[in-house]
Amino acid sequence: MTDIIADSLTRIRNAAQRRLDNTTLIYSKTIEATVSILVEKGYVESYNIIEDGKKKFIGVVLKYDNNGHSVINEIKKISKPGRRVYQGSNDIKRFKNGYGTLVVSTSQGVLPNDEAFKRGIGGEVICSVW
């Protein structure tokens, strides 16, 4: 597997389409930071770190509305191994008129687009969620 971030986003997308309560992701610091942003923004209920011997996993509890529909309408990987996408601080101000979130990998860590804009830094756009 070459892109574990794309794999993690696909696991979340597939679990939400099947209306599963939770899913398990491969552990990475970047994935943990991305999932923590999804929790902070209200797209995911919660997450925890699962240690199985020497391996680590991230258990993600998905969030649904009152009608049973997933809170995540779309989750998409933007920057890919074959084509990296970078944006400056002025370009990441808003996504979907404030209804969506871009997850940006910056020199100060993995941040949501509004926090990166406040700090005045840009970086590699990992994914978009709305």
C-alpha atoms as a printed R data frame, in Angstrom:
    type eleno elety resid chain resno       x      y      z
1   ATOM     1    CA   MET     A     1   0.000  0.000  0.000
2   ATOM     2    CA   THR     A     2   1.538  3.294 -1.053
3   ATOM     3    CA   ASP     A     3  -0.928  5.843  0.335
4   ATOM     4    CA   ILE     A     4  -2.276  4.977  3.782
5   ATOM     5    CA   ILE     A     5  -4.061  8.337  4.088
6   ATOM     6    CA   ALA     A     6  -6.160  7.572  1.005
7   ATOM     7    CA   ASP     A     7  -6.813  4.095  2.400
8   ATOM     8    CA   SER     A     8  -8.011  5.589  5.700
9   ATOM     9    CA   LEU     A     9 -10.339  8.043  3.967
10  ATOM    10    CA   THR     A    10 -11.734  5.215  1.839
11  ATOM    11    CA   ARG     A    11 -12.359  3.096  4.946
12  ATOM    12    CA   ILE     A    12 -14.264  5.976  6.572
13  ATOM    13    CA   ARG     A    13 -16.251  6.623  3.361
14  ATOM    14    CA   ASN     A    14 -17.151  2.938  2.923
15  ATOM    15    CA   ALA     A    15 -18.149  2.502  6.583
16  ATOM    16    CA   ALA     A    16 -20.372  5.593  6.383
17  ATOM    17    CA   GLN     A    17 -22.079  4.304  3.223
18  ATOM    18    CA   ARG     A    18 -22.763  0.970  4.909
19  ATOM    19    CA   ARG     A    19 -23.955  2.792  8.069
20  ATOM    20    CA   LEU     A    20 -21.468  1.016 10.318
21  ATOM    21    CA   ASP     A    21 -20.967  2.289 13.855
22  ATOM    22    CA   ASN     A    22 -17.173  2.209 13.756
23  ATOM    23    CA   THR     A    23 -14.178  1.361 11.602
24  ATOM    24    CA   THR     A    24 -10.476  0.672 12.122
25  ATOM    25    CA   LEU     A    25  -7.634  2.573 10.441
26  ATOM    26    CA   ILE     A    26  -3.904  1.911 10.198
27  ATOM    27    CA   TYR     A    27  -2.009  4.128 12.662
28  ATOM    28    CA   SER     A    28   0.053  7.091 11.539
29  ATOM    29    CA   LYS     A    29   0.657 10.449 13.221
30  ATOM    30    CA   THR     A    30  -0.767 12.227 10.169
31  ATOM    31    CA   ILE     A    31  -3.865 10.039 10.163
32  ATOM    32    CA   GLU     A    32  -4.337 10.583 13.893
33  ATOM    33    CA   ALA     A    33  -4.089 14.362 13.409
34  ATOM    34    CA   THR     A    34  -6.547 14.210 10.487
35  ATOM    35    CA   VAL     A    35  -9.066 12.159 12.480
36  ATOM    36    CA   SER     A    36  -8.725 14.536 15.455
37  ATOM    37    CA   ILE     A    37  -9.637 17.423 13.113
38  ATOM    38    CA   LEU     A    38 -12.673 15.435 11.915
39  ATOM    39    CA   VAL     A    39 -13.720 14.973 15.562
40  ATOM    40    CA   GLU     A    40 -13.127 18.657 16.338
41  ATOM    41    CA   LYS     A    41 -15.220 19.764 13.347
42  ATOM    42    CA   GLY     A    42 -18.050 17.337 14.162
43  ATOM    43    CA   TYR     A    43 -17.749 14.913 11.224
44  ATOM    44    CA   VAL     A    44 -16.786 11.944 13.436
45  ATOM    45    CA   GLU     A    45 -18.048 11.098 16.931
46  ATOM    46    CA   SER     A    46 -14.739 10.001 18.516
47  ATOM    47    CA   TYR     A    47 -11.582  7.951 18.046
48  ATOM    48    CA   ASN     A    48  -9.171  5.925 20.165
49  ATOM    49    CA   ILE     A    49  -5.761  4.321 19.722
50  ATOM    50    CA   ILE     A    50  -5.754  0.511 19.761
51  ATOM    51    CA   GLU     A    51  -2.459 -1.249 20.493
52  ATOM    52    CA   ASP     A    52  -2.205 -4.875 19.399
53  ATOM    53    CA   GLY     A    53   1.276 -6.072 20.303
54  ATOM    54    CA   LYS     A    54   3.697 -4.005 18.237
55  ATOM    55    CA   LYS     A    55   0.997 -2.737 15.850
56  ATOM    56    CA   LYS     A    56  -1.212  0.297 16.410
57  ATOM    57    CA   PHE     A    57  -4.618  1.048 14.960
58  ATOM    58    CA   ILE     A    58  -7.095  3.918 15.210
59  ATOM    59    CA   GLY     A    59 -10.670  3.020 16.075
60  ATOM    60    CA   VAL     A    60 -13.100  5.611 14.679
61  ATOM    61    CA   VAL     A    61 -16.725  5.949 15.828
62  ATOM    62    CA   LEU     A    62 -18.802  7.430 12.991
63  ATOM    63    CA   LYS     A    63 -21.497 10.068 13.445
64  ATOM    64    CA   TYR     A    64 -25.011 10.068 11.972
65  ATOM    65    CA   ASP     A    65 -27.901 12.555 12.052
66  ATOM    66    CA   ASN     A    66 -31.422 11.909 13.377
67  ATOM    67    CA   ASN     A    67 -32.525 10.335 10.076
68  ATOM    68    CA   GLY     A    68 -29.647  7.845 10.083
69  ATOM    69    CA   HIS     A    69 -27.680  9.585  7.322
70  ATOM    70    CA   SER     A    70 -23.955 10.108  7.683
71  ATOM    71    CA   VAL     A    71 -22.797 13.573  8.717
72  ATOM    72    CA   ILE     A    72 -20.048 13.265  6.076
73  ATOM    73    CA   ASN     A    73 -21.485 14.091  2.640
74  ATOM    74    CA   GLU     A    74 -18.150 13.743  0.850
75  ATOM    75    CA   ILE     A    75 -14.589 12.990  1.939
76  ATOM    76    CA   LYS     A    76 -11.997 13.231 -0.814
77  ATOM    77    CA   LYS     A    77  -8.213 12.973 -1.025
78  ATOM    78    CA   ILE     A    78  -6.815 16.073 -2.746
79  ATOM    79    CA   SER     A    79  -3.028 15.698 -2.743
80  ATOM    80    CA   LYS     A    80  -1.958 12.341 -4.158
81  ATOM    81    CA   PRO     A    81   1.456 10.669 -4.480
82  ATOM    82    CA   GLY     A    82   1.498 11.349 -8.222
83  ATOM    83    CA   ARG     A    83   0.341 14.944 -7.922
84  ATOM    84    CA   ARG     A    84   0.966 16.957 -4.772
85  ATOM    85    CA   VAL     A    85  -1.298 19.974 -4.244
86  ATOM    86    CA   TYR     A    86   0.000 22.949 -2.267
87  ATOM    87    CA   GLN     A    87  -1.897 26.137 -1.452
88  ATOM    88    CA   GLY     A    88  -0.785 29.400  0.049
89  ATOM    89    CA   SER     A    89  -2.414 30.950  3.086
90  ATOM    90    CA   ASN     A    90  -4.682 33.200  0.990
91  ATOM    91    CA   ASP     A    91  -6.006 30.309 -1.116
92  ATOM    92    CA   ILE     A    92  -7.249 28.151  1.778
93  ATOM    93    CA   LYS     A    93  -9.514 30.718  3.417
94  ATOM    94    CA   ARG     A    94 -12.893 29.033  2.800
95  ATOM    95    CA   PHE     A    95 -14.153 25.769  1.392
96  ATOM    96    CA   LYS     A    96 -17.808 25.266  0.370
97  ATOM    97    CA   ASN     A    97 -18.654 28.717  1.806
98  ATOM    98    CA   GLY     A    98 -17.596 27.623  5.283
99  ATOM    99    CA   TYR     A    99 -19.666 24.405  5.283
100 ATOM   100    CA   GLY     A   100 -16.664 22.217  4.454
101 ATOM   101    CA   THR     A   101 -13.170 21.750  5.792
102 ATOM   102    CA   LEU     A   102  -9.797 21.306  4.135
103 ATOM   103    CA   VAL     A   103  -7.169 19.401  6.095
104 ATOM   104    CA   VAL     A   104  -3.769 20.992  5.451
105 ATOM   105    CA   SER     A   105  -0.325 19.657  6.347
106 ATOM   106    CA   THR     A   106   1.734 22.706  7.311
107 ATOM   107    CA   SER     A   107   5.101 23.378  8.874
108 ATOM   108    CA   GLN     A   108   3.259 23.756 12.204
109 ATOM   109    CA   GLY     A   109   1.462 20.399 11.939
110 ATOM   110    CA   VAL     A   110  -1.769 19.169 10.404
111 ATOM   111    CA   LEU     A   111  -4.403 21.922 10.648
112 ATOM   112    CA   PRO     A   112  -7.896 22.696  9.367
113 ATOM   113    CA   ASN     A   113  -8.038 25.390  6.679
114 ATOM   114    CA   ASP     A   114  -9.509 28.097  8.936
115 ATOM   115    CA   GLU     A   115  -6.759 27.652 11.547
116 ATOM   116    CA   ALA     A   116  -4.040 27.687  8.865
117 ATOM   117    CA   PHE     A   117  -5.529 30.911  7.445
118 ATOM   118    CA   LYS     A   118  -5.543 32.536 10.912
119 ATOM   119    CA   ARG     A   119  -1.884 31.620 11.396
120 ATOM   120    CA   GLY     A   120  -1.020 32.886  7.902
121 ATOM   121    CA   ILE     A   121   0.549 29.666  6.640
122 ATOM   122    CA   GLY     A   122  -0.129 27.390  3.702
123 ATOM   123    CA   GLY     A   123   0.849 23.831  2.942
124 ATOM   124    CA   GLU     A   124  -0.102 20.571  1.305
125 ATOM   125    CA   VAL     A   125  -3.852 19.985  1.110
126 ATOM   126    CA   ILE     A   126  -4.455 16.435  2.352
127 ATOM   127    CA   CYS     A   127  -8.223 16.103  1.959
128 ATOM   128    CA   SER     A   128 -11.566 17.889  1.832
129 ATOM   129    CA   VAL     A   129 -14.628 17.044  3.914
130 ATOM   130    CA   TRP     A   130 -18.153 18.424  3.878
